[in-house]
mmCIF file of N, CA and C in Angstrom:
data_model
loop_
_atom_site.group_PDB
_atom_site.id
_atom_site.type_symbol
_atom_site.label_atom_id
_atom_site.label_comp_id
_atom_site.label_asym_id
_atom_site.label_seq_id
_atom_site.Cartn_x
_atom_site.Cartn_y
_atom_site.Cartn_z
ATOM 1 N N UNK A 1 -14.245 14.093 8.301
ATOM 2 C CA UNK A 1 -13.294 13.214 8.973
ATOM 3 C C UNK A 1 -12.637 12.319 7.935
ATOM 4 N N UNK A 2 -11.327 12.261 7.977
ATOM 5 C CA UNK A 2 -10.579 11.462 7.014
ATOM 6 C C UNK A 2 -10.559 10.005 7.447
ATOM 7 N N UNK A 3 -10.838 9.143 6.495
ATOM 8 C CA UNK A 3 -10.756 7.703 6.752
ATOM 9 C C UNK A 3 -10.116 7.012 5.566
ATOM 10 N N UNK A 4 -9.289 6.025 5.858
ATOM 11 C CA UNK A 4 -8.724 5.146 4.838
ATOM 12 C C UNK A 4 -9.177 3.738 5.192
ATOM 13 N N UNK A 5 -9.838 3.075 4.262
ATOM 14 C CA UNK A 5 -10.372 1.743 4.528
ATOM 15 C C UNK A 5 -9.813 0.769 3.501
ATOM 16 N N UNK A 6 -9.036 -0.195 4.004
ATOM 17 C CA UNK A 6 -8.438 -1.205 3.127
ATOM 18 C C UNK A 6 -9.369 -2.408 2.983
ATOM 19 N N UNK A 7 -9.220 -3.088 1.856
ATOM 20 C CA UNK A 7 -9.932 -4.341 1.624
ATOM 21 C C UNK A 7 -9.136 -5.182 0.638
ATOM 22 N N UNK A 8 -9.504 -6.453 0.544
ATOM 23 C CA UNK A 8 -8.878 -7.320 -0.453
ATOM 24 C C UNK A 8 -7.868 -8.302 0.089
ATOM 25 N N UNK A 9 -7.552 -8.223 1.369
ATOM 26 C CA UNK A 9 -6.603 -9.162 1.927
ATOM 27 C C UNK A 9 -7.196 -10.560 2.017
ATOM 28 N N UNK A 10 -6.353 -11.531 2.351
ATOM 29 C CA UNK A 10 -6.823 -12.899 2.481
ATOM 30 C C UNK A 10 -5.694 -13.894 2.469
ATOM 31 N N UNK A 11 -6.074 -15.149 2.286
ATOM 32 C CA UNK A 11 -5.119 -16.255 2.250
ATOM 33 C C UNK A 11 -4.952 -16.712 0.808
ATOM 34 N N UNK A 12 -3.718 -16.848 0.375
ATOM 35 C CA UNK A 12 -3.434 -17.266 -0.994
ATOM 36 C C UNK A 12 -2.209 -18.169 -0.997
ATOM 37 N N UNK A 13 -2.144 -19.058 -1.956
ATOM 38 C CA UNK A 13 -0.963 -19.924 -2.075
ATOM 39 C C UNK A 13 0.180 -19.173 -2.750
ATOM 40 N N UNK A 14 1.385 -19.619 -2.464
ATOM 41 C CA UNK A 14 2.558 -19.031 -3.110
ATOM 42 C C UNK A 14 2.394 -19.085 -4.627
ATOM 43 N N UNK A 15 2.758 -17.986 -5.269
ATOM 44 C CA UNK A 15 2.599 -17.882 -6.709
ATOM 45 C C UNK A 15 1.289 -17.261 -7.129
ATOM 46 N N UNK A 16 0.382 -17.109 -6.197
ATOM 47 C CA UNK A 16 -0.923 -16.546 -6.501
ATOM 48 C C UNK A 16 -0.930 -15.031 -6.495
ATOM 49 N N UNK A 17 -2.127 -14.465 -6.640
ATOM 50 C CA UNK A 17 -2.292 -13.016 -6.733
ATOM 51 C C UNK A 17 -3.408 -12.531 -5.809
ATOM 52 N N UNK A 18 -3.286 -11.299 -5.406
ATOM 53 C CA UNK A 18 -4.328 -10.596 -4.656
ATOM 54 C C UNK A 18 -4.304 -9.138 -5.090
ATOM 55 N N UNK A 19 -5.460 -8.486 -4.984
ATOM 56 C CA UNK A 19 -5.503 -7.045 -5.221
ATOM 57 C C UNK A 19 -6.070 -6.364 -3.986
ATOM 58 N N UNK A 20 -5.287 -5.490 -3.413
ATOM 59 C CA UNK A 20 -5.733 -4.696 -2.277
ATOM 60 C C UNK A 20 -6.301 -3.365 -2.772
ATOM 61 N N UNK A 21 -7.311 -2.897 -2.053
ATOM 62 C CA UNK A 21 -7.910 -1.594 -2.345
ATOM 63 C C UNK A 21 -7.890 -0.756 -1.083
ATOM 64 N N UNK A 22 -7.797 0.537 -1.259
ATOM 65 C CA UNK A 22 -7.868 1.469 -0.127
ATOM 66 C C UNK A 22 -8.700 2.666 -0.570
ATOM 67 N N UNK A 23 -9.861 2.798 0.040
ATOM 68 C CA UNK A 23 -10.753 3.900 -0.288
ATOM 69 C C UNK A 23 -10.587 5.006 0.741
ATOM 70 N N UNK A 24 -10.314 6.203 0.254
ATOM 71 C CA UNK A 24 -10.155 7.363 1.124
ATOM 72 C C UNK A 24 -11.427 8.188 1.118
ATOM 73 N N UNK A 25 -11.785 8.704 2.281
ATOM 74 C CA UNK A 25 -12.941 9.590 2.375
ATOM 75 C C UNK A 25 -12.542 10.835 3.139
ATOM 76 N N UNK A 26 -13.230 11.910 2.879
ATOM 77 C CA UNK A 26 -12.975 13.139 3.605
ATOM 78 C C UNK A 26 -12.166 14.159 2.835
ATOM 79 N N UNK A 27 -11.239 13.704 2.017
ATOM 80 C CA UNK A 27 -10.420 14.591 1.202
ATOM 81 C C UNK A 27 -9.565 13.779 0.252
ATOM 82 N N UNK A 28 -8.899 14.455 -0.647
ATOM 83 C CA UNK A 28 -7.975 13.791 -1.566
ATOM 84 C C UNK A 28 -6.542 14.074 -1.110
ATOM 85 N N UNK A 29 -5.607 13.268 -1.606
ATOM 86 C CA UNK A 29 -4.227 13.361 -1.184
ATOM 87 C C UNK A 29 -3.292 13.354 -2.375
ATOM 88 N N UNK A 30 -2.155 14.026 -2.205
ATOM 89 C CA UNK A 30 -1.181 14.020 -3.286
ATOM 90 C C UNK A 30 -0.582 12.634 -3.459
ATOM 91 N N UNK A 31 -0.077 12.055 -2.407
ATOM 92 C CA UNK A 31 0.529 10.734 -2.543
ATOM 93 C C UNK A 31 -0.176 9.716 -1.659
ATOM 94 N N UNK A 32 -0.309 8.538 -2.192
ATOM 95 C CA UNK A 32 -0.897 7.424 -1.456
ATOM 96 C C UNK A 32 0.013 6.227 -1.606
ATOM 97 N N UNK A 33 0.109 5.463 -0.546
ATOM 98 C CA UNK A 33 1.043 4.356 -0.597
ATOM 99 C C UNK A 33 0.622 3.182 0.263
ATOM 100 N N UNK A 34 1.452 2.155 0.210
ATOM 101 C CA UNK A 34 1.238 0.942 0.999
ATOM 102 C C UNK A 34 2.496 0.618 1.788
ATOM 103 N N UNK A 35 2.294 0.224 3.026
ATOM 104 C CA UNK A 35 3.345 -0.292 3.888
ATOM 105 C C UNK A 35 2.872 -1.665 4.369
ATOM 106 N N UNK A 36 3.785 -2.428 4.961
ATOM 107 C CA UNK A 36 3.392 -3.713 5.532
ATOM 108 C C UNK A 36 4.210 -4.007 6.773
ATOM 109 N N UNK A 37 3.629 -4.833 7.625
ATOM 110 C CA UNK A 37 4.311 -5.236 8.851
ATOM 111 C C UNK A 37 4.120 -6.724 9.061
ATOM 112 N N UNK A 38 5.224 -7.446 9.004
ATOM 113 C CA UNK A 38 5.206 -8.883 9.254
ATOM 114 C C UNK A 38 5.348 -9.123 10.751
ATOM 115 N N UNK A 39 4.913 -10.282 11.229
ATOM 116 C CA UNK A 39 5.016 -10.583 12.671
ATOM 117 C C UNK A 39 6.446 -10.442 13.165
ATOM 118 N N UNK A 40 6.617 -9.691 14.244
ATOM 119 C CA UNK A 40 7.929 -9.537 14.842
ATOM 120 C C UNK A 40 8.863 -8.601 14.108
ATOM 121 N N UNK A 41 8.363 -7.921 13.091
ATOM 122 C CA UNK A 41 9.224 -7.026 12.312
ATOM 123 C C UNK A 41 8.687 -5.600 12.315
ATOM 124 N N UNK A 42 9.554 -4.671 11.933
ATOM 125 C CA UNK A 42 9.156 -3.272 11.801
ATOM 126 C C UNK A 42 8.280 -3.107 10.570
ATOM 127 N N UNK A 43 7.442 -2.086 10.592
ATOM 128 C CA UNK A 43 6.651 -1.784 9.408
ATOM 129 C C UNK A 43 7.598 -1.270 8.321
ATOM 130 N N UNK A 44 7.352 -1.715 7.086
ATOM 131 C CA UNK A 44 8.237 -1.333 5.987
ATOM 132 C C UNK A 44 7.447 -0.823 4.793
ATOM 133 N N UNK A 45 8.104 0.006 4.030
ATOM 134 C CA UNK A 45 7.518 0.582 2.835
ATOM 135 C C UNK A 45 7.353 -0.475 1.753
ATOM 136 N N UNK A 46 6.245 -0.381 0.995
ATOM 137 C CA UNK A 46 6.007 -1.295 -0.123
ATOM 138 C C UNK A 46 5.977 -0.534 -1.455
ATOM 139 N N UNK A 47 5.078 0.450 -1.543
ATOM 140 C CA UNK A 47 4.934 1.174 -2.809
ATOM 141 C C UNK A 47 4.191 2.476 -2.570
ATOM 142 N N UNK A 48 4.394 3.423 -3.495
ATOM 143 C CA UNK A 48 3.683 4.691 -3.407
ATOM 144 C C UNK A 48 3.421 5.227 -4.812
ATOM 145 N N UNK A 49 2.396 6.078 -4.920
ATOM 146 C CA UNK A 49 2.015 6.633 -6.218
ATOM 147 C C UNK A 49 1.606 8.085 -6.029
ATOM 148 N N UNK A 50 1.966 8.918 -7.006
ATOM 149 C CA UNK A 50 1.636 10.335 -6.955
ATOM 150 C C UNK A 50 0.200 10.561 -7.416
ATOM 151 N N UNK A 51 -0.244 11.805 -7.306
ATOM 152 C CA UNK A 51 -1.610 12.168 -7.669
ATOM 153 C C UNK A 51 -1.957 11.755 -9.098
ATOM 154 N N UNK A 52 -1.073 12.049 -10.021
ATOM 155 C CA UNK A 52 -1.369 11.779 -11.428
ATOM 156 C C UNK A 52 -1.224 10.309 -11.781
ATOM 157 N N UNK A 53 -0.563 9.575 -10.904
ATOM 158 C CA UNK A 53 -0.246 8.182 -11.221
ATOM 159 C C UNK A 53 1.006 8.054 -12.054
ATOM 160 N N UNK A 54 1.571 9.176 -12.426
ATOM 161 C CA UNK A 54 2.740 9.152 -13.294
ATOM 162 C C UNK A 54 4.026 8.811 -12.581
ATOM 163 N N UNK A 55 4.032 8.973 -11.281
ATOM 164 C CA UNK A 55 5.229 8.638 -10.503
ATOM 165 C C UNK A 55 4.904 7.531 -9.525
ATOM 166 N N UNK A 56 5.669 6.467 -9.599
ATOM 167 C CA UNK A 56 5.508 5.356 -8.672
ATOM 168 C C UNK A 56 6.883 4.968 -8.153
ATOM 169 N N UNK A 57 6.895 4.355 -6.994
ATOM 170 C CA UNK A 57 8.151 3.965 -6.360
ATOM 171 C C UNK A 57 7.885 2.689 -5.574
ATOM 172 N N UNK A 58 8.771 1.705 -5.716
ATOM 173 C CA UNK A 58 8.575 0.407 -5.081
ATOM 174 C C UNK A 58 9.774 0.001 -4.239
ATOM 175 N N UNK A 59 9.500 -0.763 -3.208
ATOM 176 C CA UNK A 59 10.575 -1.416 -2.480
ATOM 177 C C UNK A 59 11.202 -2.465 -3.396
ATOM 178 N N UNK A 60 12.501 -2.672 -3.253
ATOM 179 C CA UNK A 60 13.184 -3.646 -4.110
ATOM 180 C C UNK A 60 12.575 -5.041 -3.980
ATOM 181 N N UNK A 61 12.075 -5.353 -2.807
ATOM 182 C CA UNK A 61 11.554 -6.703 -2.546
ATOM 183 C C UNK A 61 10.281 -7.017 -3.332
ATOM 184 N N UNK A 62 9.593 -5.987 -3.826
ATOM 185 C CA UNK A 62 8.334 -6.226 -4.543
ATOM 186 C C UNK A 62 8.381 -5.764 -5.991
ATOM 187 N N UNK A 63 9.467 -5.108 -6.375
ATOM 188 C CA UNK A 63 9.595 -4.566 -7.733
ATOM 189 C C UNK A 63 9.449 -5.692 -8.756
ATOM 190 N N UNK A 64 8.612 -5.449 -9.763
ATOM 191 C CA UNK A 64 8.383 -6.448 -10.795
ATOM 192 C C UNK A 64 7.260 -7.415 -10.474
ATOM 193 N N UNK A 65 6.815 -7.441 -9.235
ATOM 194 C CA UNK A 65 5.716 -8.341 -8.829
ATOM 195 C C UNK A 65 4.470 -7.574 -8.427
ATOM 196 N N UNK A 66 4.643 -6.399 -7.812
ATOM 197 C CA UNK A 66 3.519 -5.594 -7.339
ATOM 198 C C UNK A 66 3.369 -4.365 -8.232
ATOM 199 N N UNK A 67 2.120 -3.931 -8.383
ATOM 200 C CA UNK A 67 1.830 -2.717 -9.145
ATOM 201 C C UNK A 67 0.853 -1.852 -8.368
ATOM 202 N N UNK A 68 1.236 -0.604 -8.143
ATOM 203 C CA UNK A 68 0.353 0.337 -7.453
ATOM 204 C C UNK A 68 -0.312 1.237 -8.490
ATOM 205 N N UNK A 69 -1.577 1.550 -8.252
ATOM 206 C CA UNK A 69 -2.297 2.449 -9.147
ATOM 207 C C UNK A 69 -3.360 3.175 -8.333
ATOM 208 N N UNK A 70 -3.944 4.200 -8.932
ATOM 209 C CA UNK A 70 -4.997 4.926 -8.215
ATOM 210 C C UNK A 70 -6.066 5.384 -9.187
ATOM 211 N N UNK A 71 -7.269 5.518 -8.661
ATOM 212 C CA UNK A 71 -8.415 6.042 -9.395
ATOM 213 C C UNK A 71 -8.899 7.254 -8.625
ATOM 214 N N UNK A 72 -8.560 8.437 -9.078
ATOM 215 C CA UNK A 72 -8.893 9.651 -8.335
ATOM 216 C C UNK A 72 -10.397 9.925 -8.329
ATOM 217 N N UNK A 73 -11.101 9.469 -9.331
ATOM 218 C CA UNK A 73 -12.550 9.649 -9.344
ATOM 219 C C UNK A 73 -13.192 8.895 -8.186
ATOM 220 N N UNK A 74 -12.576 7.790 -7.793
ATOM 221 C CA UNK A 74 -13.085 6.998 -6.675
ATOM 222 C C UNK A 74 -12.284 7.241 -5.400
ATOM 223 N N UNK A 75 -11.256 8.084 -5.496
ATOM 224 C CA UNK A 75 -10.382 8.361 -4.350
ATOM 225 C C UNK A 75 -9.868 7.058 -3.737
ATOM 226 N N UNK A 76 -9.406 6.185 -4.606
ATOM 227 C CA UNK A 76 -8.995 4.844 -4.203
ATOM 228 C C UNK A 76 -7.628 4.507 -4.791
ATOM 229 N N UNK A 77 -6.817 3.844 -3.984
ATOM 230 C CA UNK A 77 -5.528 3.341 -4.438
ATOM 231 C C UNK A 77 -5.560 1.820 -4.386
ATOM 232 N N UNK A 78 -4.884 1.199 -5.342
ATOM 233 C CA UNK A 78 -4.868 -0.260 -5.450
ATOM 234 C C UNK A 78 -3.440 -0.784 -5.368
ATOM 235 N N UNK A 79 -3.318 -2.020 -4.932
ATOM 236 C CA UNK A 79 -2.031 -2.707 -4.975
ATOM 237 C C UNK A 79 -2.278 -4.098 -5.555
ATOM 238 N N UNK A 80 -1.871 -4.283 -6.795
ATOM 239 C CA UNK A 80 -1.965 -5.585 -7.425
ATOM 240 C C UNK A 80 -0.712 -6.372 -7.079
ATOM 241 N N UNK A 81 -0.903 -7.506 -6.437
ATOM 242 C CA UNK A 81 0.221 -8.315 -5.971
ATOM 243 C C UNK A 81 0.218 -9.649 -6.712
ATOM 244 N N UNK A 82 1.234 -9.874 -7.510
ATOM 245 C CA UNK A 82 1.376 -11.117 -8.258
ATOM 246 C C UNK A 82 2.594 -11.893 -7.776
ATOM 247 N N UNK A 83 2.647 -13.155 -8.147
ATOM 248 C CA UNK A 83 3.779 -14.019 -7.778
ATOM 249 C C UNK A 83 4.093 -13.912 -6.291
ATOM 250 N N UNK A 84 3.061 -14.019 -5.496
ATOM 251 C CA UNK A 84 3.223 -13.844 -4.054
ATOM 252 C C UNK A 84 4.099 -14.928 -3.445
ATOM 253 N N UNK A 85 4.854 -14.524 -2.439
ATOM 254 C CA UNK A 85 5.775 -15.409 -1.734
ATOM 255 C C UNK A 85 5.380 -15.467 -0.257
ATOM 256 N N UNK A 86 5.746 -16.536 0.438
ATOM 257 C CA UNK A 86 5.438 -16.592 1.879
ATOM 258 C C UNK A 86 5.991 -15.384 2.638
ATOM 259 N N UNK A 87 7.098 -14.839 2.208
ATOM 260 C CA UNK A 87 7.676 -13.679 2.894
ATOM 261 C C UNK A 87 6.890 -12.394 2.659
ATOM 262 N N UNK A 88 5.882 -12.444 1.810
ATOM 263 C CA UNK A 88 4.984 -11.298 1.642
ATOM 264 C C UNK A 88 3.886 -11.281 2.703
ATOM 265 N N UNK A 89 3.819 -12.322 3.514
ATOM 266 C CA UNK A 89 2.822 -12.392 4.571
ATOM 267 C C UNK A 89 3.008 -11.245 5.555
ATOM 268 N N UNK A 90 1.959 -10.473 5.756
ATOM 269 C CA UNK A 90 2.044 -9.289 6.614
ATOM 270 C C UNK A 90 0.665 -8.641 6.706
ATOM 271 N N UNK A 91 0.562 -7.689 7.615
ATOM 272 C CA UNK A 91 -0.579 -6.776 7.597
ATOM 273 C C UNK A 91 -0.189 -5.613 6.698
ATOM 274 N N UNK A 92 -1.037 -5.327 5.718
ATOM 275 C CA UNK A 92 -0.756 -4.262 4.753
ATOM 276 C C UNK A 92 -1.566 -3.018 5.126
ATOM 277 N N UNK A 93 -0.870 -1.894 5.201
ATOM 278 C CA UNK A 93 -1.473 -0.633 5.588
ATOM 279 C C UNK A 93 -1.458 0.350 4.431
ATOM 280 N N UNK A 94 -2.574 1.009 4.243
ATOM 281 C CA UNK A 94 -2.677 2.109 3.301
ATOM 282 C C UNK A 94 -2.280 3.390 4.024
ATOM 283 N N UNK A 95 -1.608 4.284 3.311
ATOM 284 C CA UNK A 95 -1.191 5.556 3.893
ATOM 285 C C UNK A 95 -1.391 6.665 2.878
ATOM 286 N N UNK A 96 -1.635 7.878 3.367
ATOM 287 C CA UNK A 96 -1.875 9.008 2.472
ATOM 288 C C UNK A 96 -1.264 10.279 3.044
ATOM 289 N N UNK A 97 -0.805 11.138 2.154
ATOM 290 C CA UNK A 97 -0.209 12.387 2.596
ATOM 291 C C UNK A 97 -0.076 13.385 1.471
ATOM 292 N N UNK A 98 0.510 14.524 1.782
ATOM 293 C CA UNK A 98 0.642 15.597 0.792
ATOM 294 C C UNK A 98 2.075 16.031 0.549
ATOM 295 N N UNK A 99 3.013 15.316 1.124
ATOM 296 C CA UNK A 99 4.406 15.672 0.891
ATOM 297 C C UNK A 99 4.849 15.058 -0.429
ATOM 298 N N UNK A 100 6.084 15.250 -0.742
ATOM 299 C CA UNK A 100 6.603 14.642 -1.962
ATOM 300 C C UNK A 100 6.512 13.133 -1.842
ATOM 301 N N UNK A 101 6.377 12.475 -2.954
ATOM 302 C CA UNK A 101 6.271 11.025 -2.960
ATOM 303 C C UNK A 101 7.504 10.431 -2.282
ATOM 304 N N UNK A 102 7.271 9.535 -1.337
ATOM 305 C CA UNK A 102 8.395 8.997 -0.611
ATOM 306 C C UNK A 102 8.109 7.685 0.075
ATOM 307 N N UNK A 103 9.118 7.134 0.708
ATOM 308 C CA UNK A 103 9.045 5.812 1.320
ATOM 309 C C UNK A 103 9.141 5.845 2.837
ATOM 310 N N UNK A 104 9.094 7.034 3.411
ATOM 311 C CA UNK A 104 9.260 7.149 4.860
ATOM 312 C C UNK A 104 7.917 7.373 5.539
ATOM 313 N N UNK A 105 7.734 6.762 6.682
ATOM 314 C CA UNK A 105 6.438 6.841 7.366
ATOM 315 C C UNK A 105 6.041 8.273 7.699
ATOM 316 N N UNK A 106 6.999 9.115 8.063
ATOM 317 C CA UNK A 106 6.641 10.471 8.491
ATOM 318 C C UNK A 106 6.127 11.319 7.334
ATOM 319 N N UNK A 107 6.294 10.832 6.113
ATOM 320 C CA UNK A 107 5.796 11.563 4.953
ATOM 321 C C UNK A 107 4.303 11.335 4.732
ATOM 322 N N UNK A 108 3.696 10.496 5.548
ATOM 323 C CA UNK A 108 2.277 10.180 5.430
ATOM 324 C C UNK A 108 1.544 10.596 6.696
ATOM 325 N N UNK A 109 0.419 11.254 6.519
ATOM 326 C CA UNK A 109 -0.312 11.803 7.655
ATOM 327 C C UNK A 109 -1.467 10.936 8.115
ATOM 328 N N UNK A 110 -1.982 10.111 7.233
ATOM 329 C CA UNK A 110 -3.156 9.304 7.560
ATOM 330 C C UNK A 110 -2.880 7.833 7.241
ATOM 331 N N UNK A 111 -3.434 6.966 8.076
ATOM 332 C CA UNK A 111 -3.200 5.526 7.949
ATOM 333 C C UNK A 111 -4.505 4.761 8.095
ATOM 334 N N UNK A 112 -4.597 3.665 7.347
ATOM 335 C CA UNK A 112 -5.725 2.770 7.515
ATOM 336 C C UNK A 112 -5.471 1.797 8.652
ATOM 337 N N UNK A 113 -6.457 0.922 8.895
ATOM 338 C CA UNK A 113 -6.363 -0.039 9.990
ATOM 339 C C UNK A 113 -5.577 -1.278 9.609
ATOM 340 N N UNK A 114 -5.405 -1.505 8.324
ATOM 341 C CA UNK A 114 -4.628 -2.654 7.871
ATOM 342 C C UNK A 114 -5.496 -3.811 7.426
ATOM 343 N N UNK A 115 -4.960 -4.600 6.503
ATOM 344 C CA UNK A 115 -5.624 -5.811 6.039
ATOM 345 C C UNK A 115 -4.580 -6.928 5.982
ATOM 346 N N UNK A 116 -4.962 -8.104 6.464
ATOM 347 C CA UNK A 116 -4.028 -9.216 6.567
ATOM 348 C C UNK A 116 -3.875 -9.924 5.219
ATOM 349 N N UNK A 117 -2.635 -10.147 4.833
ATOM 350 C CA UNK A 117 -2.316 -10.968 3.661
ATOM 351 C C UNK A 117 -1.475 -12.137 4.151
ATOM 352 N N UNK A 118 -1.924 -13.341 3.864
ATOM 353 C CA UNK A 118 -1.196 -14.533 4.265
ATOM 354 C C UNK A 118 -0.917 -15.369 3.028
ATOM 355 N N UNK A 119 0.358 -15.692 2.802
ATOM 356 C CA UNK A 119 0.764 -16.485 1.650
ATOM 357 C C UNK A 119 1.298 -17.815 2.164
ATOM 358 N N UNK A 120 0.632 -18.890 1.782
ATOM 359 C CA UNK A 120 1.053 -20.214 2.236
ATOM 360 C C UNK A 120 2.018 -20.844 1.228
ATOM 361 N N UNK A 121 2.920 -21.641 1.754
ATOM 362 C CA UNK A 121 3.931 -22.279 0.882
ATOM 363 C C UNK A 121 3.458 -23.616 0.353
#
């Protein structure tokens, strides 16, 4: 049974950092990524990384502040979030799939339950 379990969320002040982790069990995936959903808003793409880690893609809103990486030996993907802003407040979801690396929800077959990130001003 495939499971994606996120961890690392929490409350942080603006300008601070957090690192999210997502451990996958059951199988490995070509691409793994992160999405987020703020209160009252649609879920949006944040970042994605290919199997080798050689290809990454970020939303413009997080480019230069967030870094996605993966450890295939641990079947885990990470999201290092620096210079956090109040507008980064959201539930962050891990996603995994086997299609080409992309930013669209339908390109991911499995989803985690989400972890809350709250950035105070």
